PDB file of C-alpha atoms in Angstrom:
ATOM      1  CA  UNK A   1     123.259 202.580 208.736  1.00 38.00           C
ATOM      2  CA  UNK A   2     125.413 201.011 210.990  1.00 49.00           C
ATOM      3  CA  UNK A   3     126.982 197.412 210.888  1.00 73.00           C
ATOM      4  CA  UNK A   4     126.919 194.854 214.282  1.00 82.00           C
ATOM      5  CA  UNK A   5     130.299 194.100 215.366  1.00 81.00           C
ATOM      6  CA  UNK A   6     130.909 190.477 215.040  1.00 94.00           C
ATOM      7  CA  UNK A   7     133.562 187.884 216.762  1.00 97.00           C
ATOM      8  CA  UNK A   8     136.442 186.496 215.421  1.00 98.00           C
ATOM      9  CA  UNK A   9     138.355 184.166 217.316  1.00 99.00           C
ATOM     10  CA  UNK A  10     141.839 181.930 216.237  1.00 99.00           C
ATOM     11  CA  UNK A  11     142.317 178.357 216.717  1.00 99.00           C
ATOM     12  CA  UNK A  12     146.124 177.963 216.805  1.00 98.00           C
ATOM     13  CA  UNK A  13     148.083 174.490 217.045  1.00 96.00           C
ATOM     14  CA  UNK A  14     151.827 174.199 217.651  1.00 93.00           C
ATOM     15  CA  UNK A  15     154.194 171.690 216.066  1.00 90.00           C
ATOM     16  CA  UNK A  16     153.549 169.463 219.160  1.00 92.00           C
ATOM     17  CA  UNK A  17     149.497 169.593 218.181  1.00 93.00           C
ATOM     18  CA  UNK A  18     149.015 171.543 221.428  1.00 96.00           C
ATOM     19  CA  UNK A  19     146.262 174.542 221.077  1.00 98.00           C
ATOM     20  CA  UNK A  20     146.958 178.144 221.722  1.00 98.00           C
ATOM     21  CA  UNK A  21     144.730 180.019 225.019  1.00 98.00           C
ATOM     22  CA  UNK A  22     144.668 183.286 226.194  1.00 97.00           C
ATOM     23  CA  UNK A  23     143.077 183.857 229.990  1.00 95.00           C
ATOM     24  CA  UNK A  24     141.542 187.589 229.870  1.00 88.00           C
ATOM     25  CA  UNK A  25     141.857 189.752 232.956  1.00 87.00           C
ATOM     26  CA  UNK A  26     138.105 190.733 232.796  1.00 81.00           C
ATOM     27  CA  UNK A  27     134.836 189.029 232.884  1.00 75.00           C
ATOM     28  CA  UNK A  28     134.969 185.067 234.565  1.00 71.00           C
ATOM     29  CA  UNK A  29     138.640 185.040 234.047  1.00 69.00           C
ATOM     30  CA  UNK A  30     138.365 182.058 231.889  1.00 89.00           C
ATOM     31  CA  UNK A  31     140.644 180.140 229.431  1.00 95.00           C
ATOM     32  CA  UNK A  32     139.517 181.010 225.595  1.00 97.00           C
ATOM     33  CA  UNK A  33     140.545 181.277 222.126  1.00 98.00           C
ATOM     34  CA  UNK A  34     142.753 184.446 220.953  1.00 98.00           C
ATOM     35  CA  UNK A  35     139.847 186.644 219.556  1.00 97.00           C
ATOM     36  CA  UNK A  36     137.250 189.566 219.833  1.00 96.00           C
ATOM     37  CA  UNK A  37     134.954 192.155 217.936  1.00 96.00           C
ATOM     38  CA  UNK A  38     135.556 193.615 214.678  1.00 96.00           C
ATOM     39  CA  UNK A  39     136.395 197.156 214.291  1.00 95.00           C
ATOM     40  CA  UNK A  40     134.254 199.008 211.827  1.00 92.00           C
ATOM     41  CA  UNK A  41     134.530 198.165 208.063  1.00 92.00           C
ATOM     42  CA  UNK A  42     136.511 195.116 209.437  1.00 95.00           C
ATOM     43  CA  UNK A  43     136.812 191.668 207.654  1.00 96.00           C
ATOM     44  CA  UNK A  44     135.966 188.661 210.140  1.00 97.00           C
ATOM     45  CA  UNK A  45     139.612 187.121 209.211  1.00 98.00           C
ATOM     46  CA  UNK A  46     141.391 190.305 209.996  1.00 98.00           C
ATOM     47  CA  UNK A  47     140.066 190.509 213.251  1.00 98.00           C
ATOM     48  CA  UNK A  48     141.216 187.450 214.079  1.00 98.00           C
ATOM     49  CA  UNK A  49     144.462 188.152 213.085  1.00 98.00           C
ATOM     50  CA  UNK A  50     144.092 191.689 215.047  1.00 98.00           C
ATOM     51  CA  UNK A  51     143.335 189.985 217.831  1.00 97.00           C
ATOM     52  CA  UNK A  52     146.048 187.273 217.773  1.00 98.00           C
ATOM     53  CA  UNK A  53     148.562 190.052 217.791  1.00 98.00           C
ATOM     54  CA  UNK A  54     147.269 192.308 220.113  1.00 97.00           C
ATOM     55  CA  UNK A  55     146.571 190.012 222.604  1.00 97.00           C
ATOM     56  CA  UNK A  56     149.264 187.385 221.893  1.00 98.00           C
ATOM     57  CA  UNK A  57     151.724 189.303 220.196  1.00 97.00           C
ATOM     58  CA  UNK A  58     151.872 186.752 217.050  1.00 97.00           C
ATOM     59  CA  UNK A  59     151.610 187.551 213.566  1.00 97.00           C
ATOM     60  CA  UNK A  60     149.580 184.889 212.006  1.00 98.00           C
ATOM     61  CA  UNK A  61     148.047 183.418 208.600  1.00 97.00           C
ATOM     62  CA  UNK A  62     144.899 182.662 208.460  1.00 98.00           C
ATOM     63  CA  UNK A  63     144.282 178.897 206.738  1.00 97.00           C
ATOM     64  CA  UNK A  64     140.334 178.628 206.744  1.00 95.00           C
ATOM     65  CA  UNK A  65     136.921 179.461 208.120  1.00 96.00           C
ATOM     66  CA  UNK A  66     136.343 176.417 210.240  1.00 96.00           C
ATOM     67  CA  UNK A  67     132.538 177.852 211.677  1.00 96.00           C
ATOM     68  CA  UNK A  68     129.998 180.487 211.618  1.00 97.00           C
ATOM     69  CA  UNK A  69     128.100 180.815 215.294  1.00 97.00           C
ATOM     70  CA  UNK A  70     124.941 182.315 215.649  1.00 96.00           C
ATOM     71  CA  UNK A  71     124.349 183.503 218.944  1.00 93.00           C
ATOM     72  CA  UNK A  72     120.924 184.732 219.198  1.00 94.00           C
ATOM     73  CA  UNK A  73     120.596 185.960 222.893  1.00 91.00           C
ATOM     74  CA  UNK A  74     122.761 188.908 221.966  1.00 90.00           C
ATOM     75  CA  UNK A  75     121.760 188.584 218.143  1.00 93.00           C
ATOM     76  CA  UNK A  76     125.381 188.319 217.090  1.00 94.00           C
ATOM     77  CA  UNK A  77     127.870 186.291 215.163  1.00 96.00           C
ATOM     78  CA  UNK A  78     131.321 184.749 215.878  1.00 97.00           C
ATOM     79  CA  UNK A  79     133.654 183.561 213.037  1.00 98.00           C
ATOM     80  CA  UNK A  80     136.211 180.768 213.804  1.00 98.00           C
ATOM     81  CA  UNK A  81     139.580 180.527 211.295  1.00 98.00           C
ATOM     82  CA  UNK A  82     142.566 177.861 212.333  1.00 98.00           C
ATOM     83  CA  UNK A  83     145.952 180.040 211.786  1.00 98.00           C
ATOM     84  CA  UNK A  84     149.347 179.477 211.833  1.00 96.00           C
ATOM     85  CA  UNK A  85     151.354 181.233 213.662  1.00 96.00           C
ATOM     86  CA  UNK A  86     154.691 182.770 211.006  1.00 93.00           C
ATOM     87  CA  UNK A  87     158.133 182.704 211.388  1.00 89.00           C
ATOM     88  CA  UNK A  88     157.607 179.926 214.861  1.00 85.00           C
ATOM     89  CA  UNK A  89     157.122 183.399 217.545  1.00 91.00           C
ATOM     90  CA  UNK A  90     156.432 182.612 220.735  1.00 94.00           C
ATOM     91  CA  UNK A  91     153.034 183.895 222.764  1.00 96.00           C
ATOM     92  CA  UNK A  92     153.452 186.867 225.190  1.00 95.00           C
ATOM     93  CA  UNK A  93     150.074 187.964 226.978  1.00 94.00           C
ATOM     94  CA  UNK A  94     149.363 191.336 226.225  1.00 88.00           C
ATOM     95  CA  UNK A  95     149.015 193.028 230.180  1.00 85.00           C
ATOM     96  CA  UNK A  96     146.155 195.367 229.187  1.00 88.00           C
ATOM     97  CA  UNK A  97     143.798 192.363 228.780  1.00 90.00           C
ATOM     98  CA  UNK A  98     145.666 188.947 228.639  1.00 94.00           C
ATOM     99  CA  UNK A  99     147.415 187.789 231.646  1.00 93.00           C
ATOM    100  CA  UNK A 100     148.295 184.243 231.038  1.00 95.00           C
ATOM    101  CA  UNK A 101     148.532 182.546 226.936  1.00 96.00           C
ATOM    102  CA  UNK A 102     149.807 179.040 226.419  1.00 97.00           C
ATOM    103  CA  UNK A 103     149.173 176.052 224.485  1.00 97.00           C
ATOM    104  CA  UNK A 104     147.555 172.711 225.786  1.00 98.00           C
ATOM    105  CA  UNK A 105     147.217 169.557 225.254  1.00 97.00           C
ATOM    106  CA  UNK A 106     143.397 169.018 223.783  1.00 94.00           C
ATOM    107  CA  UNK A 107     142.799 166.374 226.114  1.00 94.00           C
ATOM    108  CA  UNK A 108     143.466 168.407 229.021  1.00 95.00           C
ATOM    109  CA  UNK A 109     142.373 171.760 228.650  1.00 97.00           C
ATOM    110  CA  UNK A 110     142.241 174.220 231.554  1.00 96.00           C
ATOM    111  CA  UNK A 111     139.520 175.368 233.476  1.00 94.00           C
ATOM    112  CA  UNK A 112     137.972 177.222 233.721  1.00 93.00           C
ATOM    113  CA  UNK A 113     136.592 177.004 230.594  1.00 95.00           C
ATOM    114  CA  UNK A 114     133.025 177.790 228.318  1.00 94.00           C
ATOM    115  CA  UNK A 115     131.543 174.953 226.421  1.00 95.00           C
ATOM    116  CA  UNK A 116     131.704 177.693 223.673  1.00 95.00           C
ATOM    117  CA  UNK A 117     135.625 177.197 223.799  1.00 96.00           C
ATOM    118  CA  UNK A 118     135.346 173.516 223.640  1.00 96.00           C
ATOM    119  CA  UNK A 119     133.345 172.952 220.932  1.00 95.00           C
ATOM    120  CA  UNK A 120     135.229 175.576 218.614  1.00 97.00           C
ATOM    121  CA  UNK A 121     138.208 174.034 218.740  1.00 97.00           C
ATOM    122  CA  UNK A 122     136.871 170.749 218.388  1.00 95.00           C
ATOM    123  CA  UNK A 123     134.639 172.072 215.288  1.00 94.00           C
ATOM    124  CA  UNK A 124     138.012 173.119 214.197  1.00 95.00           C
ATOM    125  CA  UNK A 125     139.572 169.852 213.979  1.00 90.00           C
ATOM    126  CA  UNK A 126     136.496 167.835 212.726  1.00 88.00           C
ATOM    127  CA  UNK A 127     137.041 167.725 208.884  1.00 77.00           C
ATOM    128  CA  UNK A 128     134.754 165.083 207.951  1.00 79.00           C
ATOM    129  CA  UNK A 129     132.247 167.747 208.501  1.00 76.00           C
ATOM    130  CA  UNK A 130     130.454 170.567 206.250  1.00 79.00           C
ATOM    131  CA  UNK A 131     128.975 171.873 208.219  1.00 86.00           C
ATOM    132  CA  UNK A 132     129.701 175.549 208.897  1.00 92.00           C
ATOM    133  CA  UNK A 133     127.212 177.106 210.720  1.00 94.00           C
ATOM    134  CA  UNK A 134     125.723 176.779 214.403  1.00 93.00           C
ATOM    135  CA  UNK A 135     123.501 178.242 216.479  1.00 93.00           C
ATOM    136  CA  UNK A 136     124.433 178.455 220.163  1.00 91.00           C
ATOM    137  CA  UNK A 137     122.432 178.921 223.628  1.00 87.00           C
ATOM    138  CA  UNK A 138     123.902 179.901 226.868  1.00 88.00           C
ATOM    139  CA  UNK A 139     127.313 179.275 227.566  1.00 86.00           C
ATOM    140  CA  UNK A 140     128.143 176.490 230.576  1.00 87.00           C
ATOM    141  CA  UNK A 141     131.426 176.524 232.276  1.00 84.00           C
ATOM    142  CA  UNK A 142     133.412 173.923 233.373  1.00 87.00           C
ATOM    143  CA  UNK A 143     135.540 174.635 236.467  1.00 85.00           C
TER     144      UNK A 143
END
């Protein structure tokens, strides 16, 4: 029997507070978090932490699950982990599949950009909640 691939994405804040985004060269070209699908026998957290590095090029800790998303149009789940980037590296976009990663400011995020993206990091950063898991429609963009 085989096992779905799930997501894994990274939310990654700087000393300044500013929020690490990686702009794919594929699919609507928009800004998102440092992330994708797990390989097989893969651990949600170490596909983050794949990720980070392959697209980034930053080694990074993970700190904690910050959300569970349940995506049912494609029947498939994303994990969300804040990191920390070690030893202060700096971001280099990966040119097989990144070609712009930077941090921002959370009150002015680039566009474009998926309500998916938004709320994630915003999830992220909301610790007077419990509450893990969510269930998500359709993505909206914001231009």
């Amino acid at each position: 029997m085989s096992k779905k691939p799930v997501g894994a994405a990274a939310v990654i804040m700087n000393s300044e507070g500013r929020i690490l985004l990686v702009k794919h060269n594929y699919g609507k070209y928009n800004w998102e978090l440092p992330g994708g699908l797990s390989e097989q026998n893969e651990s949600a957290e170490n596909t983050a932490k794949r990720e980070v590095f392959e697209e980034t090029g930053l080694e990074v800790t993970v700190e904690r699950l910050t959300g569970v998303y349940y995506e049912p149009n494609h029947d498939m789940h994303h994990f969300v982990f804040t990191c920390k980037v070690v030893d202060n590296q700096q971001p280099q976009p990966d040119a097989e599949e990144v070609t712009e990663c930077n941090f921002f400011n959370l009150e002015d995020l680039p566009r474009p950009i998926s309500d998916f993206t938004i709320s994630r990091i915003k999830d992220a950063f909301n610790t007077s909640s419990d509450h893990l898991f969510h269930i998500i429609g359709p993505r909206q963009w914001f231009e």
